[in-house]
Amino acid sequence: MMRDNSESFDYEPLTRPRPRSTAIADGDEGFAKPTAWAPEEPARRPVFKEEPPPSNEVTPSVNEVFEPLKATTFEATFNETLPKPASTKAAEFDNSALQILKRGHALSYLGVFLFSIMLYFRPYEWSTSLAWLSSTAFWIAVGTVAVFIPTQLGLEGNLTVRPPEVTFVLLLLLFAIISIPFSLSPDAGLTSLSDYAKVVLIFIVMVNVVRSEFRLKALLLLTFVASAIVSVSAMNDYLSGNLTMAGTRITGSIGGIFSNPNDLALHLVTMTPLALALAMGTSNLVKKLFYVAAALIFIVGIVATSSRGGVLGLGAALLILSLKLVRRMRVPVVIAVLVLMLGALAVAPGAFRERIFTTGDASAVSRTDDLKRSIFLAARHPLLGVGLGNYVFYSNQAKATHNAYTQVASELGVFAALFYVLFIVWPLKSLLKIERETRDDHKERQKKSIYFLVLGLQASLIGYMVSSFFASVPYFWYAYYLVAYSIAVRRIYDSRKLA
């Protein structure tokens, strides 16, 4: 019996059923061509392909994609070519920049060091054979500034860093320049301006180039040696009776900032607490003995000057340093310091005691008169004063004011006097901050030296503020070196925190 061929076309379990007529009509028996028509798929038919659902996932980062490739050569090469995160690049740049800045300005620092030698030692005054060096300080200053400017521009892209102290001193210089055309003697003003401009320029150079503790301590060591020499010379003149100032007091063995006994005493007052602080900040016995001996020599030099302002400044500096060192039982410390000072005065030479406790002599009366006169002029000329270097023309006795604060107020105006006070006081703010941050862990080697140096600088600034109330020194080097040292300590401390 013949089998019906239609059954072979109807039985297709894995394909869609097609009518026999359609397949024959297509002209290909047994294989149906696909057509546009198809019945609904059975419910149990497996799904071989489906579209993935929309995803909200974030595209994986480069690090996630290459995570399996860690510890491979390809990963190392790839990481080197990838741009590093901004924070990492900034940190690496900061560290490298700090190292460059610490080593930068080597020639400028050398210029400052050489200039300080000429300022403190003045070798051309020790021997006539060295008279040709008399203008060396000026040319060293010019060369230092000429080297400093392009170096600073290359390192930091500016002429100077701008802590508040630099702003204050630049404002002081501006008032000095503006006051000259309105002064009684512009020539005197220009002469004073040339000297003061040199002080300001070297101060700005110091602020930028003293970038390490080594550089700072090298300058301090140089200053200590010079101060010890002039102290010994002053004591020798006092003991030998070489009283060339009005027949009653010594004068400095060299000129410049050490010629006047009151100015010499002021300088020694600022150096004494620094020497004591460095002695406490070192564990080296030789250095400790050197600093202590230097401090004692400075005190002897102050006694030799018979300066009342120097004695008051020394007492204030030692009192502040003692209170900083002893945080508890401060009342007994104050009493002990006062007792020691009175005991030292008791064993001091008779002429020294007589001058210290005398307030009605001709010198004291003259100073009081000029103090009143300078206050009167400051009130009469509050904006620009009488002009830089011109107070002497208004003095009743053709003398200086013998007071740094009223000298600035009377010559440059009350606003300039305010900037001068801020210039001296402002460093105390940052020094106090560093003291608080290093107080509890100052036993670490690095923090120990910074901690005690900060204490010494605070005491030195206080001593200067007291002693300068009796001296005409606002345009001289004393305060500017101290403030530059304070800024250097602050920058050194900040660089260590960033390293």
C-alpha positions as MATLAB code, in Angstrom:
seq = 'MMRDNSESFDYEPLTRPRPRSTAIADGDEGFAKPTAWAPEEPARRPVFKEEPPPSNEVTPSVNEVFEPLKATTFEATFNETLPKPASTKAAEFDNSALQILKRGHALSYLGVFLFSIMLYFRPYEWSTSLAWLSSTAFWIAVGTVAVFIPTQLGLEGNLTVRPPEVTFVLLLLLFAIISIPFSLSPDAGLTSLSDYAKVVLIFIVMVNVVRSEFRLKALLLLTFVASAIVSVSAMNDYLSGNLTMAGTRITGSIGGIFSNPNDLALHLVTMTPLALALAMGTSNLVKKLFYVAAALIFIVGIVATSSRGGVLGLGAALLILSLKLVRRMRVPVVIAVLVLMLGALAVAPGAFRERIFTTGDASAVSRTDDLKRSIFLAARHPLLGVGLGNYVFYSNQAKATHNAYTQVASELGVFAALFYVLFIVWPLKSLLKIERETRDDHKERQKKSIYFLVLGLQASLIGYMVSSFFASVPYFWYAYYLVAYSIAVRRIYDSRKLA';
ca = [
       0.000    0.000    0.000;
       1.374    3.363   -0.981;
       2.205    5.790    1.914;
       0.587    9.192    1.779;
       3.370   11.738    1.183;
       1.400   14.466    2.926;
       2.218   12.994    6.360;
       5.931   13.673    5.882;
       5.189   17.357    5.416;
       2.754   17.560    8.360;
       5.210   16.025   10.877;
       7.835   18.690   11.709;
       8.353   18.777   15.484;
      11.268   21.246   15.344;
       9.986   23.554   12.643;
       6.953   25.641   12.203;
       4.154   23.606   10.414;
       3.736   24.571    6.813;
       0.812   23.619    4.505;
       1.689   21.104    1.798;
       0.301   23.278   -0.869;
       2.567   26.136    0.069;
       5.676   23.993   -0.090;
       4.734   22.556   -3.481;
       3.859   25.932   -4.746;
       7.282   27.126   -3.900;
       8.736   24.433   -6.138;
      10.920   22.762   -3.499;
       9.390   19.545   -2.261;
      10.161   18.598    1.347;
      11.742   22.009    2.297;
       9.570   25.002    2.843;
      11.031   28.404    2.265;
      10.500   30.932    5.087;
       7.560   33.180    4.559;
       6.203   36.271    6.245;
       3.451   34.257    7.824;
       4.023   32.221   10.989;
       1.641   31.009   13.664;
       2.029   31.924   17.389;
       4.918   30.060   19.037;
       4.104   27.286   21.503;
       4.210   28.314   25.226;
       6.985   25.797   26.067;
       9.289   26.828   23.241;
      12.729   27.759   24.686;
      13.933   31.312   24.113;
      17.294   31.200   22.361;
      17.892   35.030   22.252;
      16.547   37.982   24.163;
      17.543   41.619   24.434;
      19.345   42.507   27.669;
      17.374   44.792   29.973;
      18.473   48.417   30.152;
      21.165   48.889   32.735;
      21.811   51.852   35.049;
      25.302   50.717   35.977;
      28.153   53.240   35.662;
      30.770   52.474   33.074;
      33.683   50.787   34.880;
      36.786   52.915   35.432;
      40.174   52.234   33.880;
      41.489   50.785   37.143;
      38.529   48.344   37.395;
      38.948   47.165   33.816;
      42.666   46.471   34.289;
      42.352   45.037   37.825;
      43.052   41.438   36.667;
      46.287   42.623   35.088;
      47.898   43.710   38.372;
      51.442   42.608   39.075;
      52.121   42.296   35.358;
      54.584   44.129   33.215;
      51.784   45.483   31.110;
      50.100   47.019   34.156;
      53.312   48.718   35.235;
      53.810   50.147   31.771;
      50.191   51.165   31.535;
      50.224   52.916   34.936;
      53.253   54.932   33.920;
      51.453   56.209   30.839;
      48.150   56.962   32.587;
      47.773   60.495   33.975;
      48.114   60.429   37.763;
      45.372   61.796   40.001;
      45.603   65.512   40.642;
      46.149   65.046   44.402;
      49.076   62.676   43.858;
      50.674   64.960   41.298;
      50.212   67.955   43.595;
      51.771   66.128   46.549;
      54.773   65.024   44.495;
      55.148   68.541   43.096;
      54.960   70.085   46.568;
      57.660   67.779   47.925;
      59.980   68.398   44.996;
      59.293   72.126   45.141;
      60.129   72.193   48.845;
      63.454   70.521   48.199;
      64.259   72.950   45.381;
      63.307   75.949   47.491;
      65.407   74.777   50.438;
      68.457   74.502   48.193;
      67.590   77.614   46.201;
      69.106   81.043   46.656;
      72.518   79.678   47.630;
      74.305   82.675   46.091;
      71.783   85.122   47.523;
      72.249   83.623   50.973;
      76.012   83.880   50.596;
      75.538   87.561   49.785;
      73.440   88.064   52.929;
      76.072   86.261   55.009;
      78.913   88.380   53.618;
      76.891   91.535   54.090;
      76.250   90.574   57.729;
      80.001   90.129   58.238;
      80.624   93.648   56.998;
      77.729   94.998   59.069;
      78.758   93.397   62.353;
      82.559   93.316   62.135;
      83.310   96.408   59.978;
      86.877   95.198   59.283;
      87.881   98.470   57.633;
      87.684  100.114   61.066;
      90.086   97.671   62.709;
      93.035   98.508   60.482;
      93.905  101.322   58.104;
      95.243   98.755   55.657;
      91.648   97.569   55.168;
      90.235  101.024   54.494;
      89.563  100.021   50.898;
      86.772   97.785   52.206;
      84.719  100.752   53.433;
      82.330  100.605   50.475;
      82.272   96.812   50.279;
      79.014   96.472   52.204;
      77.207   98.638   49.653;
      78.471   96.669   46.667;
      77.745   93.348   48.368;
      74.185   94.541   48.940;
      73.856   95.584   45.287;
      75.265   92.273   44.058;
      73.037   90.286   46.423;
      69.895   92.019   45.176;
      71.012   91.608   41.541;
      71.412   87.855   42.055;
      68.296   87.512   44.175;
      65.762   89.016   41.750;
      66.205   86.605   38.769;
      66.644   83.653   41.118;
      63.439   84.458   42.974;
      61.528   84.931   39.739;
      62.786   81.577   38.497;
      61.975   79.706   41.703;
      58.633   81.166   42.724;
      57.577   83.467   39.898;
      57.402   86.580   42.081;
      59.727   89.155   43.600;
      59.075   88.081   47.178;
      56.813   86.096   49.429;
      54.244   88.339   51.070;
      53.802   87.617   54.762;
      52.146   90.503   56.616;
      55.519   91.701   57.932;
      56.749   92.369   54.392;
      53.593   94.337   53.640;
      54.051   96.437   56.765;
      57.671   97.261   55.991;
      56.825   98.176   52.390;
      54.109  100.516   53.662;
      56.663  102.073   56.015;
      59.006  102.618   53.083;
      56.161  104.146   51.070;
      55.347  106.642   53.835;
      59.050  107.496   54.112;
      59.235  108.266   50.382;
      56.032  110.323   50.347;
      57.068  112.374   53.386;
      60.297  113.677   51.837;
      58.857  116.271   49.389;
      56.860  117.863   52.222;
      59.747  117.942   54.717;
      61.770  120.901   55.882;
      64.996  119.363   54.520;
      64.479  116.968   51.587;
      68.236  116.410   51.412;
      68.263  114.997   54.945;
      65.289  112.854   54.016;
      67.009  111.457   50.924;
      70.124  110.637   52.940;
      68.053  108.748   55.508;
      66.040  107.074   52.740;
      69.135  105.640   51.064;
      70.132  103.958   54.327;
      66.641  102.758   55.139;
      66.022  101.395   51.640;
      69.100   99.209   52.060;
      67.676   97.863   55.329;
      64.343   97.058   53.662;
      65.944   95.347   50.646;
      68.201   93.124   52.729;
      65.262   92.296   54.996;
      63.195   91.149   52.004;
      66.113   89.093   50.689;
      66.540   87.438   54.103;
      62.848   86.564   54.287;
      63.148   84.666   51.001;
      66.601   83.054   51.240;
      66.828   81.837   54.870;
      64.970   78.614   54.118;
      66.660   76.046   56.376;
      67.617   75.720   60.011;
      71.269   75.462   59.013;
      71.197   78.838   57.284;
      69.366   80.440   60.193;
      71.750   79.115   62.820;
      74.776   80.073   60.732;
      73.599   83.687   60.752;
      72.905   83.516   64.474;
      76.350   82.070   65.143;
      77.935   84.892   63.143;
      75.950   87.439   65.162;
      76.914   85.794   68.467;
      80.611   85.925   67.624;
      80.441   89.609   66.652;
      78.359   90.433   69.738;
      80.816   88.657   72.023;
      83.721   90.610   70.553;
      82.084   94.014   71.053;
      80.937   92.965   74.557;
      84.463   92.042   75.624;
      85.769   95.275   74.123;
      83.118   97.283   75.988;
      83.975   95.639   79.280;
      87.669   96.231   78.681;
      87.033   99.943   78.024;
      84.875  100.178   81.138;
      87.464   98.535   83.404;
      90.315  100.572   81.931;
      88.400  103.841   82.354;
      88.213  104.545   78.645;
      84.976  106.550   79.059;
      84.940  108.563   75.870;
      81.232  109.465   75.913;
      80.903  112.665   77.952;
      83.599  111.321   80.223;
      81.131  109.012   81.951;
      80.299  106.183   79.526;
      82.004  104.013   76.996;
      81.416  104.122   73.281;
      81.394  101.101   71.018;
      84.719   99.747   69.836;
      83.497  100.031   66.242;
      81.082  102.382   64.523;
      77.796  101.753   62.816;
      75.108  100.063   64.887;
      77.531   99.490   67.789;
      78.876  103.034   68.197;
      76.222  104.280   70.622;
      76.215  102.494   74.017;
      72.421  102.502   74.204;
      72.131  100.931   70.751;
      74.846   98.415   71.631;
      72.966   97.489   74.805;
      69.734   97.065   72.825;
      71.441   94.693   70.420;
      72.920   92.627   73.257;
      69.502   92.483   74.928;
      68.042   90.834   71.814;
      70.896   88.334   71.562;
      70.894   87.141   75.192;
      67.581   85.192   75.195;
      68.412   83.705   71.789;
      71.723   82.358   73.097;
      70.022   80.906   76.184;
      67.268   79.335   74.063;
      69.776   77.683   71.730;
      71.663   76.360   74.766;
      68.484   74.661   75.988;
      67.636   73.406   72.523;
      70.820   71.420   71.940;
      72.078   68.198   73.494;
      75.659   68.832   72.406;
      77.639   69.769   75.513;
      80.177   71.883   73.617;
      77.461   73.914   71.909;
      75.559   74.261   75.160;
      78.609   75.665   76.939;
      79.321   78.022   74.044;
      75.792   79.466   74.052;
      75.716   79.879   77.838;
      79.124   81.589   77.815;
      77.955   83.892   75.010;
      74.838   84.867   76.981;
      76.925   85.699   80.066;
      79.315   87.802   77.965;
      76.366   89.688   76.488;
      75.052   90.480   79.972;
      78.483   91.759   80.998;
      78.514   93.943   77.895;
      75.127   95.421   78.822;
      76.471   96.310   82.258;
      79.478   98.003   80.644;
      77.209  100.266   78.575;
      75.418  101.600   81.682;
      72.252  101.739   79.611;
      69.049  102.081   81.609;
      66.970  101.066   78.620;
      69.225   98.062   78.143;
      68.761   96.925   81.741;
      64.976   97.272   81.507;
      64.913   95.403   78.202;
      67.106   92.620   79.564;
      64.861   92.235   82.596;
      61.754   92.012   80.408;
      63.355   89.492   78.030;
      64.596   87.219   80.832;
      61.241   87.421   82.598;
      59.335   86.399   79.454;
      61.768   83.564   78.749;
      61.438   82.283   82.326;
      57.638   82.359   82.177;
      57.714   80.463   78.880;
      59.976   77.779   80.290;
      57.989   77.289   83.490;
      54.283   76.908   82.858;
      53.428   76.277   86.489;
      54.181   78.271   89.628;
      54.748   81.400   87.595;
      54.423   83.773   90.527;
      57.463   82.261   92.290;
      59.345   82.455   88.979;
      58.614   86.167   88.645;
      59.757   86.747   92.213;
      62.933   84.732   91.626;
      63.823   86.697   88.489;
      63.294   90.010   90.264;
      65.426   88.889   93.203;
      68.223   87.793   90.874;
      68.181   91.103   89.026;
      68.255   93.093   92.253;
      71.091   90.917   93.497;
      73.025   91.523   90.270;
      72.492   95.255   90.643;
      73.693   95.087   94.221;
      77.063   93.639   93.213;
      77.373   95.775   90.066;
      79.907   98.646   89.952;
      78.902  101.748   91.900;
      78.823  104.043   88.863;
      76.490  101.624   87.111;
      74.090  101.464   90.086;
      74.107  105.226   90.421;
      73.189  105.762   86.780;
      70.490  103.063   86.766;
      68.670  104.500   89.771;
      69.093  108.138   88.748;
      66.165  109.636   86.866;
      66.827  113.344   87.251;
      70.178  113.744   85.502;
      70.690  115.866   82.375;
      70.335  112.866   80.048;
      67.016  111.802   81.534;
      65.661  115.367   81.450;
      66.697  115.763   77.810;
      65.026  112.503   76.824;
      61.830  113.468   78.567;
      61.787  116.797   76.764;
      62.274  115.180   73.345;
      59.630  112.585   74.126;
      57.069  115.310   74.764;
      58.227  117.250   71.708;
      57.914  114.229   69.402;
      54.402  113.475   70.670;
      53.431  117.093   70.021;
      54.772  116.944   66.449;
      52.985  113.668   65.775;
      49.726  115.284   66.874;
      50.366  118.364   64.694;
      51.385  116.338   61.615;
      49.388  113.088   61.884;
      49.337  112.093   58.198;
      52.945  112.332   56.951;
      54.834  113.739   59.932;
      57.619  116.270   59.516;
      59.543  114.101   57.072;
      61.985  111.225   57.239;
      65.135  112.225   59.143;
      63.770  115.700   59.898;
      62.831  115.512   63.569;
      66.233  116.822   64.611;
      65.339  120.209   63.034;
      62.309  120.490   65.317;
      63.954  119.237   68.492;
      64.503  121.723   71.274;
      68.097  120.509   71.615;
      68.849  119.337   68.048;
      68.745  115.708   69.146;
      66.865  112.565   68.170;
      63.665  111.513   69.890;
      65.339  108.656   71.820;
      62.091  106.725   71.303;
      61.558  104.521   68.271;
      57.758  104.739   68.316;
      57.436  108.515   68.630;
      60.216  108.985   66.085;
      58.191  107.155   63.424;
      54.994  108.941   64.463;
      56.597  112.394   64.348;
      58.556  111.854   61.120;
      56.205  109.644   59.072;
      52.786  110.063   60.721;
      50.590  108.050   63.046;
      49.590  105.505   60.381;
      53.234  104.715   59.702;
      53.750  104.331   63.462;
      50.895  101.825   63.507;
      52.530   99.817   60.705;
      55.833   99.909   62.594;
      54.200   98.486   65.731;
      52.411   95.812   63.706;
      55.699   94.918   62.028;
      57.239   94.125   65.423;
      54.201   92.579   67.112;
      52.856   90.449   64.244;
      55.601   87.767   64.394;
      54.599   87.012   67.993;
      51.296   85.626   66.719;
      52.890   82.914   64.585;
      55.581   82.202   67.175;
      52.921   81.597   69.821;
      51.122   79.219   67.448;
      54.278   77.191   66.842;
      54.981   77.143   70.577;
      51.557   75.657   71.305;
      51.889   73.029   68.577;
      55.367   71.879   69.672;
      54.985   72.307   73.439;
      54.006   68.727   74.253;
      56.309   66.921   71.818;
      59.336   69.218   71.807;
      61.531   66.352   73.029;
      61.821   65.172   69.438;
      65.126   66.334   68.027;
      63.796   68.517   65.225;
      60.940   70.010   67.209;
      63.146   70.607   70.237;
      65.413   73.084   68.467;
      62.453   74.875   66.862;
      60.551   75.021   70.156;
      63.325   76.681   72.130;
      64.254   78.951   69.235;
      60.649   80.155   69.155;
      60.797   80.916   72.886;
      64.037   82.841   72.448;
      62.678   84.912   69.572;
      59.596   85.891   71.550;
      61.752   87.050   74.455;
      64.090   88.911   72.077;
      61.215   90.773   70.429;
      59.805   91.761   73.824;
      63.249   92.922   74.924;
      63.576   95.004   71.765;
      60.157   96.570   72.265;
      61.105   97.663   75.786;
      64.627   98.880   75.029;
      63.630  100.687   71.824;
      61.322  102.873   73.903;
      64.549  104.623   74.937;
      66.450  104.556   71.623;
      66.092  106.081   68.160;
      66.409  102.851   66.203;
      63.283  102.368   64.015;
      65.248  102.500   60.752;
      68.228  100.445   61.924;
      68.934   96.756   61.529;
      68.032   95.420   64.991;
      64.310   94.749   64.582;
      64.585   93.766   60.917;
      66.983   90.912   61.591;
      64.789   89.664   64.447;
      61.621   89.733   62.352;
      63.421   88.042   59.446;
      64.558   85.290   61.841;
      60.964   84.873   63.042;
      59.629   84.518   59.499;
      62.410   82.033   58.701;
      61.431   79.870   61.692;
      57.806   79.952   60.584;
      58.650   78.908   57.031;
      61.002   76.152   58.210;
      58.325   74.798   60.524;
      55.651   74.889   57.808;
      57.936   73.136   55.317;
      58.527   70.316   57.786;
      54.799   69.842   58.225;
      54.344   69.588   54.451;
      57.295   67.239   53.907;
];
